[in-house]
Amino acid sequence: KKQAQDKAQDLKKQAGQKVDEAKDKAQDLKKQAQDKAGDVKKQVEKKVEEGKDKAQDLNEANQAQDKVQDVKKQVQDKAQDVQGQGARPQEASTGQGPGP
């Protein structure tokens, strides 16, 4: 009878250990899952940041292009003014632009 009780006690102990191990494993897995989720979140945030940076770069590039366009236009306008002053009679004779 004592043996049977001891055996039962052992089994109970083993079962308890198994449950603890299972709990530990579950904790580990949960932690790993959380870490992974954290990593993924970090990666996503990093991508979003990179995206923002890219958007910023693009924006700046577009603004720079706009500036270049503005300058080009100003230069063209100036050139036309200069031409216009020196070449009005010719323009009139070719039928382009305003008359004299």
PDB file of N, CA and C in Angstrom:
ATOM      1  N   LYS A   1       0.845  -1.192   0.000  1.00  0.00           N
ATOM      2  CA  LYS A   1       0.000   0.000   0.000  1.00  0.00           C
ATOM      3  C   LYS A   1       0.889   1.254   0.000  1.00  0.00           C
ATOM      4  N   LYS A   2       1.918   1.223   0.831  1.00  0.00           N
ATOM      5  CA  LYS A   2       2.819   2.377   0.904  1.00  0.00           C
ATOM      6  C   LYS A   2       3.447   2.631  -0.468  1.00  0.00           C
ATOM      7  N   GLN A   3       3.842   1.525  -1.125  1.00  0.00           N
ATOM      8  CA  GLN A   3       4.452   1.658  -2.451  1.00  0.00           C
ATOM      9  C   GLN A   3       3.488   2.346  -3.416  1.00  0.00           C
ATOM     10  N   ALA A   4       2.278   1.916  -3.365  1.00  0.00           N
ATOM     11  CA  ALA A   4       1.263   2.486  -4.257  1.00  0.00           C
ATOM     12  C   ALA A   4       1.122   3.975  -3.995  1.00  0.00           C
ATOM     13  N   GLN A   5       1.102   4.340  -2.708  1.00  0.00           N
ATOM     14  CA  GLN A   5       0.990   5.768  -2.361  1.00  0.00           C
ATOM     15  C   GLN A   5       2.218   6.529  -2.874  1.00  0.00           C
ATOM     16  N   ASP A   6       3.426   5.940  -2.650  1.00  0.00           N
ATOM     17  CA  ASP A   6       4.643   6.588  -3.130  1.00  0.00           C
ATOM     18  C   ASP A   6       4.582   6.786  -4.642  1.00  0.00           C
ATOM     19  N   LYS A   7       4.149   5.736  -5.316  1.00  0.00           N
ATOM     20  CA  LYS A   7       4.063   5.789  -6.778  1.00  0.00           C
ATOM     21  C   LYS A   7       3.095   6.911  -7.196  1.00  0.00           C
ATOM     22  N   ALA A   8       1.971   6.946  -6.521  1.00  0.00           N
ATOM     23  CA  ALA A   8       0.975   7.976  -6.813  1.00  0.00           C
ATOM     24  C   ALA A   8       1.593   9.353  -6.578  1.00  0.00           C
ATOM     25  N   GLN A   9       2.324   9.474  -5.476  1.00  0.00           N
ATOM     26  CA  GLN A   9       3.000  10.733  -5.133  1.00  0.00           C
ATOM     27  C   GLN A   9       3.982  11.119  -6.230  1.00  0.00           C
ATOM     28  N   ASP A  10       4.792  10.137  -6.674  1.00  0.00           N
ATOM     29  CA  ASP A  10       5.766  10.366  -7.741  1.00  0.00           C
ATOM     30  C   ASP A  10       5.071  10.856  -9.003  1.00  0.00           C
ATOM     31  N   LEU A  11       4.029  10.111  -9.378  1.00  0.00           N
ATOM     32  CA  LEU A  11       3.297  10.458 -10.606  1.00  0.00           C
ATOM     33  C   LEU A  11       2.749  11.880 -10.510  1.00  0.00           C
ATOM     34  N   LYS A  12       2.208  12.179  -9.319  1.00  0.00           N
ATOM     35  CA  LYS A  12       1.662  13.509  -9.091  1.00  0.00           C
ATOM     36  C   LYS A  12       2.777  14.551  -9.275  1.00  0.00           C
ATOM     37  N   LYS A  13       3.950  14.263  -8.684  1.00  0.00           N
ATOM     38  CA  LYS A  13       5.093  15.165  -8.770  1.00  0.00           C
ATOM     39  C   LYS A  13       5.503  15.345 -10.235  1.00  0.00           C
ATOM     40  N   GLN A  14       5.623  14.215 -10.940  1.00  0.00           N
ATOM     41  CA  GLN A  14       6.009  14.265 -12.350  1.00  0.00           C
ATOM     42  C   GLN A  14       4.998  15.071 -13.154  1.00  0.00           C
ATOM     43  N   ALA A  15       3.748  14.792 -12.876  1.00  0.00           N
ATOM     44  CA  ALA A  15       2.686  15.514 -13.585  1.00  0.00           C
ATOM     45  C   ALA A  15       2.824  17.005 -13.311  1.00  0.00           C
ATOM     46  N   GLY A  16       3.088  17.335 -12.042  1.00  0.00           N
ATOM     47  CA  GLY A  16       3.275  18.742 -11.664  1.00  0.00           C
ATOM     48  C   GLY A  16       4.435  19.353 -12.425  1.00  0.00           C
ATOM     49  N   GLN A  17       5.551  18.597 -12.523  1.00  0.00           N
ATOM     50  CA  GLN A  17       6.716  19.096 -13.263  1.00  0.00           C
ATOM     51  C   GLN A  17       6.369  19.301 -14.732  1.00  0.00           C
ATOM     52  N   LYS A  18       5.656  18.317 -15.284  1.00  0.00           N
ATOM     53  CA  LYS A  18       5.261  18.419 -16.699  1.00  0.00           C
ATOM     54  C   LYS A  18       4.415  19.674 -16.924  1.00  0.00           C
ATOM     55  N   VAL A  19       3.495  19.903 -16.000  1.00  0.00           N
ATOM     56  CA  VAL A  19       2.636  21.090 -16.111  1.00  0.00           C
ATOM     57  C   VAL A  19       3.498  22.348 -16.045  1.00  0.00           C
ATOM     58  N   ASP A  20       4.450  22.359 -15.085  1.00  0.00           N
ATOM     59  CA  ASP A  20       5.348  23.519 -14.966  1.00  0.00           C
ATOM     60  C   ASP A  20       6.141  23.720 -16.246  1.00  0.00           C
ATOM     61  N   GLU A  21       6.691  22.611 -16.764  1.00  0.00           N
ATOM     62  CA  GLU A  21       7.459  22.700 -18.005  1.00  0.00           C
ATOM     63  C   GLU A  21       6.587  23.264 -19.131  1.00  0.00           C
ATOM     64  N   ALA A  22       5.376  22.723 -19.204  1.00  0.00           N
ATOM     65  CA  ALA A  22       4.453  23.186 -20.248  1.00  0.00           C
ATOM     66  C   ALA A  22       4.181  24.682 -20.085  1.00  0.00           C
ATOM     67  N   LYS A  23       3.992  25.099 -18.814  1.00  0.00           N
ATOM     68  CA  LYS A  23       3.753  26.522 -18.543  1.00  0.00           C
ATOM     69  C   LYS A  23       4.954  27.352 -18.979  1.00  0.00           C
ATOM     70  N   ASP A  24       6.159  26.861 -18.605  1.00  0.00           N
ATOM     71  CA  ASP A  24       7.379  27.573 -18.981  1.00  0.00           C
ATOM     72  C   ASP A  24       7.466  27.696 -20.498  1.00  0.00           C
ATOM     73  N   LYS A  25       7.215  26.558 -21.147  1.00  0.00           N
ATOM     74  CA  LYS A  25       7.281  26.548 -22.610  1.00  0.00           C
ATOM     75  C   LYS A  25       6.275  27.548 -23.181  1.00  0.00           C
ATOM     76  N   ALA A  26       5.082  27.540 -22.613  1.00  0.00           N
ATOM     77  CA  ALA A  26       4.049  28.469 -23.072  1.00  0.00           C
ATOM     78  C   ALA A  26       4.516  29.910 -22.878  1.00  0.00           C
ATOM     79  N   GLN A  27       5.124  30.186 -21.708  1.00  0.00           N
ATOM     80  CA  GLN A  27       5.656  31.522 -21.433  1.00  0.00           C
ATOM     81  C   GLN A  27       6.692  31.899 -22.491  1.00  0.00           C
ATOM     82  N   ASP A  28       7.629  30.947 -22.734  1.00  0.00           N
ATOM     83  CA  ASP A  28       8.681  31.191 -23.723  1.00  0.00           C
ATOM     84  C   ASP A  28       8.075  31.520 -25.081  1.00  0.00           C
ATOM     85  N   LEU A  29       7.139  30.648 -25.480  1.00  0.00           N
ATOM     86  CA  LEU A  29       6.520  30.847 -26.799  1.00  0.00           C
ATOM     87  C   LEU A  29       5.822  32.197 -26.860  1.00  0.00           C
ATOM     88  N   LYS A  30       5.134  32.524 -25.765  1.00  0.00           N
ATOM     89  CA  LYS A  30       4.423  33.800 -25.712  1.00  0.00           C
ATOM     90  C   LYS A  30       5.433  34.945 -25.857  1.00  0.00           C
ATOM     91  N   LYS A  31       6.536  34.821 -25.118  1.00  0.00           N
ATOM     92  CA  LYS A  31       7.567  35.856 -25.162  1.00  0.00           C
ATOM     93  C   LYS A  31       8.157  35.955 -26.571  1.00  0.00           C
ATOM     94  N   GLN A  32       8.446  34.782 -27.156  1.00  0.00           N
ATOM     95  CA  GLN A  32       8.989  34.783 -28.516  1.00  0.00           C
ATOM     96  C   GLN A  32       8.012  35.462 -29.474  1.00  0.00           C
ATOM     97  N   ALA A  33       6.735  35.092 -29.310  1.00  0.00           N
ATOM     98  CA  ALA A  33       5.715  35.677 -30.181  1.00  0.00           C
ATOM     99  C   ALA A  33       5.688  37.192 -30.001  1.00  0.00           C
ATOM    100  N   GLN A  34       5.760  37.629 -28.743  1.00  0.00           N
ATOM    101  CA  GLN A  34       5.749  39.069 -28.470  1.00  0.00           C
ATOM    102  C   GLN A  34       6.981  39.735 -29.063  1.00  0.00           C
ATOM    103  N   ASP A  35       8.154  39.072 -28.876  1.00  0.00           N
ATOM    104  CA  ASP A  35       9.390  39.620 -29.438  1.00  0.00           C
ATOM    105  C   ASP A  35       9.252  39.755 -30.946  1.00  0.00           C
ATOM    106  N   LYS A  36       8.746  38.680 -31.538  1.00  0.00           N
ATOM    107  CA  LYS A  36       8.602  38.680 -33.000  1.00  0.00           C
ATOM    108  C   LYS A  36       7.656  39.801 -33.419  1.00  0.00           C
ATOM    109  N   ALA A  37       6.544  39.897 -32.696  1.00  0.00           N
ATOM    110  CA  ALA A  37       5.578  40.952 -33.008  1.00  0.00           C
ATOM    111  C   ALA A  37       6.251  42.313 -32.859  1.00  0.00           C
ATOM    112  N   GLY A  38       7.058  42.436 -31.792  1.00  0.00           N
ATOM    113  CA  GLY A  38       7.788  43.688 -31.580  1.00  0.00           C
ATOM    114  C   GLY A  38       8.723  43.972 -32.735  1.00  0.00           C
ATOM    115  N   ASP A  39       9.449  42.921 -33.165  1.00  0.00           N
ATOM    116  CA  ASP A  39      10.386  43.081 -34.288  1.00  0.00           C
ATOM    117  C   ASP A  39       9.642  43.519 -35.539  1.00  0.00           C
ATOM    118  N   VAL A  40       8.549  42.814 -35.810  1.00  0.00           N
ATOM    119  CA  VAL A  40       7.764  43.132 -37.009  1.00  0.00           C
ATOM    120  C   VAL A  40       7.286  44.577 -36.929  1.00  0.00           C
ATOM    121  N   LYS A  41       6.800  44.954 -35.736  1.00  0.00           N
ATOM    122  CA  LYS A  41       6.323  46.324 -35.550  1.00  0.00           C
ATOM    123  C   LYS A  41       7.458  47.312 -35.822  1.00  0.00           C
ATOM    124  N   LYS A  42       8.650  46.979 -35.259  1.00  0.00           N
ATOM    125  CA  LYS A  42       9.823  47.845 -35.467  1.00  0.00           C
ATOM    126  C   LYS A  42      10.129  47.959 -36.951  1.00  0.00           C
ATOM    127  N   GLN A  43      10.112  46.798 -37.636  1.00  0.00           N
ATOM    128  CA  GLN A  43      10.420  46.801 -39.072  1.00  0.00           C
ATOM    129  C   GLN A  43       9.416  47.659 -39.825  1.00  0.00           C
ATOM    130  N   VAL A  44       8.148  47.469 -39.469  1.00  0.00           N
ATOM    131  CA  VAL A  44       7.097  48.244 -40.150  1.00  0.00           C
ATOM    132  C   VAL A  44       7.318  49.727 -39.894  1.00  0.00           C
ATOM    133  N   GLU A  45       7.604  50.063 -38.614  1.00  0.00           N
ATOM    134  CA  GLU A  45       7.828  51.473 -38.287  1.00  0.00           C
ATOM    135  C   GLU A  45       9.026  52.015 -39.056  1.00  0.00           C
ATOM    136  N   LYS A  46      10.080  51.168 -39.151  1.00  0.00           N
ATOM    137  CA  LYS A  46      11.277  51.579 -39.875  1.00  0.00           C
ATOM    138  C   LYS A  46      10.917  51.852 -41.335  1.00  0.00           C
ATOM    139  N   LYS A  47      10.139  50.931 -41.920  1.00  0.00           N
ATOM    140  CA  LYS A  47       9.715  51.095 -43.318  1.00  0.00           C
ATOM    141  C   LYS A  47       8.907  52.386 -43.465  1.00  0.00           C
ATOM    142  N   VAL A  48       8.023  52.617 -42.500  1.00  0.00           N
ATOM    143  CA  VAL A  48       7.200  53.826 -42.555  1.00  0.00           C
ATOM    144  C   VAL A  48       8.101  55.055 -42.496  1.00  0.00           C
ATOM    145  N   GLU A  49       9.086  55.005 -41.567  1.00  0.00           N
ATOM    146  CA  GLU A  49      10.035  56.120 -41.453  1.00  0.00           C
ATOM    147  C   GLU A  49      10.771  56.318 -42.772  1.00  0.00           C
ATOM    148  N   GLU A  50      11.275  55.189 -43.325  1.00  0.00           N
ATOM    149  CA  GLU A  50      11.996  55.261 -44.596  1.00  0.00           C
ATOM    150  C   GLU A  50      11.083  55.845 -45.663  1.00  0.00           C
ATOM    151  N   GLY A  51       9.837  55.392 -45.646  1.00  0.00           N
ATOM    152  CA  GLY A  51       8.856  55.905 -46.600  1.00  0.00           C
ATOM    153  C   GLY A  51       8.689  57.400 -46.454  1.00  0.00           C
ATOM    154  N   LYS A  52       8.606  57.834 -45.178  1.00  0.00           N
ATOM    155  CA  LYS A  52       8.478  59.273 -44.924  1.00  0.00           C
ATOM    156  C   LYS A  52       9.696  60.011 -45.456  1.00  0.00           C
ATOM    157  N   ASP A  53      10.892  59.446 -45.166  1.00  0.00           N
ATOM    158  CA  ASP A  53      12.123  60.066 -45.646  1.00  0.00           C
ATOM    159  C   ASP A  53      12.101  60.162 -47.165  1.00  0.00           C
ATOM    160  N   LYS A  54      11.703  59.045 -47.789  1.00  0.00           N
ATOM    161  CA  LYS A  54      11.645  59.018 -49.260  1.00  0.00           C
ATOM    162  C   LYS A  54      10.682  60.085 -49.751  1.00  0.00           C
ATOM    163  N   ALA A  55       9.525  60.150 -49.091  1.00  0.00           N
ATOM    164  CA  ALA A  55       8.521  61.130 -49.488  1.00  0.00           C
ATOM    165  C   ALA A  55       9.105  62.531 -49.339  1.00  0.00           C
ATOM    166  N   GLN A  56       9.823  62.730 -48.225  1.00  0.00           N
ATOM    167  CA  GLN A  56      10.467  64.019 -47.972  1.00  0.00           C
ATOM    168  C   GLN A  56      11.459  64.326 -49.090  1.00  0.00           C
ATOM    169  N   ASP A  57      12.297  63.316 -49.413  1.00  0.00           N
ATOM    170  CA  ASP A  57      13.284  63.493 -50.482  1.00  0.00           C
ATOM    171  C   ASP A  57      12.590  63.844 -51.793  1.00  0.00           C
ATOM    172  N   LEU A  58      11.537  63.071 -52.084  1.00  0.00           N
ATOM    173  CA  LEU A  58      10.801  63.296 -53.330  1.00  0.00           C
ATOM    174  C   LEU A  58      10.239  64.712 -53.358  1.00  0.00           C
ATOM    175  N   ASN A  59       9.667  65.063 -52.213  1.00  0.00           N
ATOM    176  CA  ASN A  59       9.088  66.390 -52.079  1.00  0.00           C
ATOM    177  C   ASN A  59      10.140  67.453 -52.349  1.00  0.00           C
ATOM    178  N   GLU A  60      11.307  67.268 -51.705  1.00  0.00           N
ATOM    179  CA  GLU A  60      12.387  68.240 -51.891  1.00  0.00           C
ATOM    180  C   GLU A  60      12.857  68.247 -53.337  1.00  0.00           C
ATOM    181  N   ALA A  61      12.945  67.049 -53.921  1.00  0.00           N
ATOM    182  CA  ALA A  61      13.361  66.958 -55.323  1.00  0.00           C
ATOM    183  C   ALA A  61      12.364  67.705 -56.200  1.00  0.00           C
ATOM    184  N   ASN A  62      11.071  67.500 -55.915  1.00  0.00           N
ATOM    185  CA  ASN A  62      10.035  68.186 -56.692  1.00  0.00           C
ATOM    186  C   ASN A  62      10.141  69.691 -56.527  1.00  0.00           C
ATOM    187  N   GLN A  63      10.364  70.114 -55.277  1.00  0.00           N
ATOM    188  CA  GLN A  63      10.495  71.549 -55.026  1.00  0.00           C
ATOM    189  C   GLN A  63      11.702  72.100 -55.778  1.00  0.00           C
ATOM    190  N   ALA A  64      12.802  71.338 -55.736  1.00  0.00           N
ATOM    191  CA  ALA A  64      14.014  71.769 -56.440  1.00  0.00           C
ATOM    192  C   ALA A  64      13.714  71.893 -57.928  1.00  0.00           C
ATOM    193  N   GLN A  65      12.966  70.889 -58.437  1.00  0.00           N
ATOM    194  CA  GLN A  65      12.620  70.918 -59.860  1.00  0.00           C
ATOM    195  C   GLN A  65      11.756  72.139 -60.171  1.00  0.00           C
ATOM    196  N   ASP A  66      10.810  72.416 -59.268  1.00  0.00           N
ATOM    197  CA  ASP A  66       9.967  73.595 -59.452  1.00  0.00           C
ATOM    198  C   ASP A  66      10.831  74.844 -59.513  1.00  0.00           C
ATOM    199  N   LYS A  67      11.802  74.913 -58.594  1.00  0.00           N
ATOM    200  CA  LYS A  67      12.701  76.075 -58.561  1.00  0.00           C
ATOM    201  C   LYS A  67      13.436  76.198 -59.889  1.00  0.00           C
ATOM    202  N   VAL A  68      13.954  75.063 -60.358  1.00  0.00           N
ATOM    203  CA  VAL A  68      14.678  75.058 -61.632  1.00  0.00           C
ATOM    204  C   VAL A  68      13.755  75.556 -62.733  1.00  0.00           C
ATOM    205  N   GLN A  69      12.519  75.034 -62.738  1.00  0.00           N
ATOM    206  CA  GLN A  69      11.545  75.467 -63.749  1.00  0.00           C
ATOM    207  C   GLN A  69      11.324  76.971 -63.662  1.00  0.00           C
ATOM    208  N   ASP A  70      11.166  77.468 -62.424  1.00  0.00           N
ATOM    209  CA  ASP A  70      10.952  78.907 -62.227  1.00  0.00           C
ATOM    210  C   ASP A  70      12.112  79.699 -62.819  1.00  0.00           C
ATOM    211  N   VAL A  71      13.319  79.275 -62.452  1.00  0.00           N
ATOM    212  CA  VAL A  71      14.513  79.986 -62.920  1.00  0.00           C
ATOM    213  C   VAL A  71      14.565  79.948 -64.447  1.00  0.00           C
ATOM    214  N   LYS A  72      14.309  78.762 -65.006  1.00  0.00           N
ATOM    215  CA  LYS A  72      14.318  78.627 -66.475  1.00  0.00           C
ATOM    216  C   LYS A  72      13.332  79.603 -67.091  1.00  0.00           C
ATOM    217  N   LYS A  73      12.140  79.644 -66.496  1.00  0.00           N
ATOM    218  CA  LYS A  73      11.088  80.505 -67.020  1.00  0.00           C
ATOM    219  C   LYS A  73      11.529  81.960 -66.934  1.00  0.00           C
ATOM    220  N   GLN A  74      12.115  82.326 -65.781  1.00  0.00           N
ATOM    221  CA  GLN A  74      12.589  83.701 -65.611  1.00  0.00           C
ATOM    222  C   GLN A  74      13.632  84.031 -66.679  1.00  0.00           C
ATOM    223  N   VAL A  75      14.555  83.101 -66.884  1.00  0.00           N
ATOM    224  CA  VAL A  75      15.606  83.318 -67.888  1.00  0.00           C
ATOM    225  C   VAL A  75      14.973  83.494 -69.264  1.00  0.00           C
ATOM    226  N   GLN A  76      13.995  82.613 -69.566  1.00  0.00           N
ATOM    227  CA  GLN A  76      13.326  82.712 -70.869  1.00  0.00           C
ATOM    228  C   GLN A  76      12.606  84.051 -71.007  1.00  0.00           C
ATOM    229  N   ASP A  77      11.903  84.436 -69.932  1.00  0.00           N
ATOM    230  CA  ASP A  77      11.193  85.720 -69.964  1.00  0.00           C
ATOM    231  C   ASP A  77      12.174  86.858 -70.214  1.00  0.00           C
ATOM    232  N   LYS A  78      13.277  86.822 -69.475  1.00  0.00           N
ATOM    233  CA  LYS A  78      14.306  87.879 -69.613  1.00  0.00           C
ATOM    234  C   LYS A  78      14.832  87.881 -71.057  1.00  0.00           C
ATOM    235  N   ALA A  79      15.114  86.675 -71.559  1.00  0.00           N
ATOM    236  CA  ALA A  79      15.641  86.560 -72.916  1.00  0.00           C
ATOM    237  C   ALA A  79      14.633  87.139 -73.899  1.00  0.00           C
ATOM    238  N   GLN A  80      13.350  86.840 -73.684  1.00  0.00           N
ATOM    239  CA  GLN A  80      12.321  87.353 -74.580  1.00  0.00           C
ATOM    240  C   GLN A  80      12.247  88.869 -74.488  1.00  0.00           C
ATOM    241  N   ASP A  81      12.371  89.378 -73.244  1.00  0.00           N
ATOM    242  CA  ASP A  81      12.355  90.834 -73.057  1.00  0.00           C
ATOM    243  C   ASP A  81      13.484  91.460 -73.861  1.00  0.00           C
ATOM    244  N   VAL A  82      14.672  90.886 -73.670  1.00  0.00           N
ATOM    245  CA  VAL A  82      15.848  91.424 -74.358  1.00  0.00           C
ATOM    246  C   VAL A  82      15.638  91.344 -75.869  1.00  0.00           C
ATOM    247  N   GLN A  83      15.168  90.168 -76.321  1.00  0.00           N
ATOM    248  CA  GLN A  83      14.912  89.990 -77.753  1.00  0.00           C
ATOM    249  C   GLN A  83      13.858  90.972 -78.205  1.00  0.00           C
ATOM    250  N   GLY A  84      12.811  91.043 -77.399  1.00  0.00           N
ATOM    251  CA  GLY A  84      11.690  91.906 -77.745  1.00  0.00           C
ATOM    252  C   GLY A  84      12.141  93.334 -77.961  1.00  0.00           C
ATOM    253  N   GLN A  85      13.030  93.808 -77.067  1.00  0.00           N
ATOM    254  CA  GLN A  85      13.498  95.195 -77.185  1.00  0.00           C
ATOM    255  C   GLN A  85      14.325  95.390 -78.454  1.00  0.00           C
ATOM    256  N   GLY A  86      15.163  94.359 -78.742  1.00  0.00           N
ATOM    257  CA  GLY A  86      16.050  94.539 -79.888  1.00  0.00           C
ATOM    258  C   GLY A  86      15.425  94.099 -81.196  1.00  0.00           C
ATOM    259  N   ALA A  87      14.346  93.340 -81.148  1.00  0.00           N
ATOM    260  CA  ALA A  87      13.899  92.715 -82.385  1.00  0.00           C
ATOM    261  C   ALA A  87      12.436  92.968 -82.700  1.00  0.00           C
ATOM    262  N   ARG A  88      11.910  94.037 -82.188  1.00  0.00           N
ATOM    263  CA  ARG A  88      10.499  94.281 -82.446  1.00  0.00           C
ATOM    264  C   ARG A  88      10.196  94.451 -83.942  1.00  0.00           C
ATOM    265  N   PRO A  89      10.952  95.246 -84.625  1.00  0.00           N
ATOM    266  CA  PRO A  89      10.629  95.443 -86.051  1.00  0.00           C
ATOM    267  C   PRO A  89      10.676  94.127 -86.809  1.00  0.00           C
ATOM    268  N   GLN A  90      11.689  93.291 -86.477  1.00  0.00           N
ATOM    269  CA  GLN A  90      11.825  92.014 -87.170  1.00  0.00           C
ATOM    270  C   GLN A  90      10.604  91.138 -86.871  1.00  0.00           C
ATOM    271  N   GLU A  91      10.181  91.158 -85.587  1.00  0.00           N
ATOM    272  CA  GLU A  91       9.004  90.368 -85.183  1.00  0.00           C
ATOM    273  C   GLU A  91       7.807  90.814 -86.012  1.00  0.00           C
ATOM    274  N   ALA A  92       7.713  92.103 -86.134  1.00  0.00           N
ATOM    275  CA  ALA A  92       6.563  92.635 -86.860  1.00  0.00           C
ATOM    276  C   ALA A  92       6.630  92.172 -88.317  1.00  0.00           C
ATOM    277  N   SER A  93       7.836  92.154 -88.882  1.00  0.00           N
ATOM    278  CA  SER A  93       7.949  91.806 -90.290  1.00  0.00           C
ATOM    279  C   SER A  93       7.732  90.313 -90.505  1.00  0.00           C
ATOM    280  N   THR A  94       8.014  89.487 -89.493  1.00  0.00           N
ATOM    281  CA  THR A  94       7.789  88.043 -89.673  1.00  0.00           C
ATOM    282  C   THR A  94       6.359  87.677 -89.275  1.00  0.00           C
ATOM    283  N   GLY A  95       5.662  88.625 -88.721  1.00  0.00           N
ATOM    284  CA  GLY A  95       4.274  88.371 -88.355  1.00  0.00           C
ATOM    285  C   GLY A  95       4.156  87.647 -87.022  1.00  0.00           C
ATOM    286  N   GLN A  96       5.242  87.583 -86.263  1.00  0.00           N
ATOM    287  CA  GLN A  96       5.158  86.946 -84.951  1.00  0.00           C
ATOM    288  C   GLN A  96       5.044  87.993 -83.885  1.00  0.00           C
ATOM    289  N   GLY A  97       4.283  87.676 -82.848  1.00  0.00           N
ATOM    290  CA  GLY A  97       4.225  88.564 -81.695  1.00  0.00           C
ATOM    291  C   GLY A  97       3.507  89.857 -82.026  1.00  0.00           C
ATOM    292  N   PRO A  98       3.575  90.781 -81.061  1.00  0.00           N
ATOM    293  CA  PRO A  98       2.848  92.060 -81.242  1.00  0.00           C
ATOM    294  C   PRO A  98       3.519  92.914 -82.301  1.00  0.00           C
ATOM    295  N   GLY A  99       2.760  93.773 -82.915  1.00  0.00           N
ATOM    296  CA  GLY A  99       3.293  94.672 -83.932  1.00  0.00           C
ATOM    297  C   GLY A  99       4.170  95.740 -83.299  1.00  0.00           C
ATOM    298  N   PRO A 100       4.749  96.598 -84.123  1.00  0.00           N
ATOM    299  CA  PRO A 100       5.639  97.662 -83.594  1.00  0.00           C
ATOM    300  C   PRO A 100       4.866  98.695 -82.804  1.00  0.00           C
TER     301      PRO A 100
END
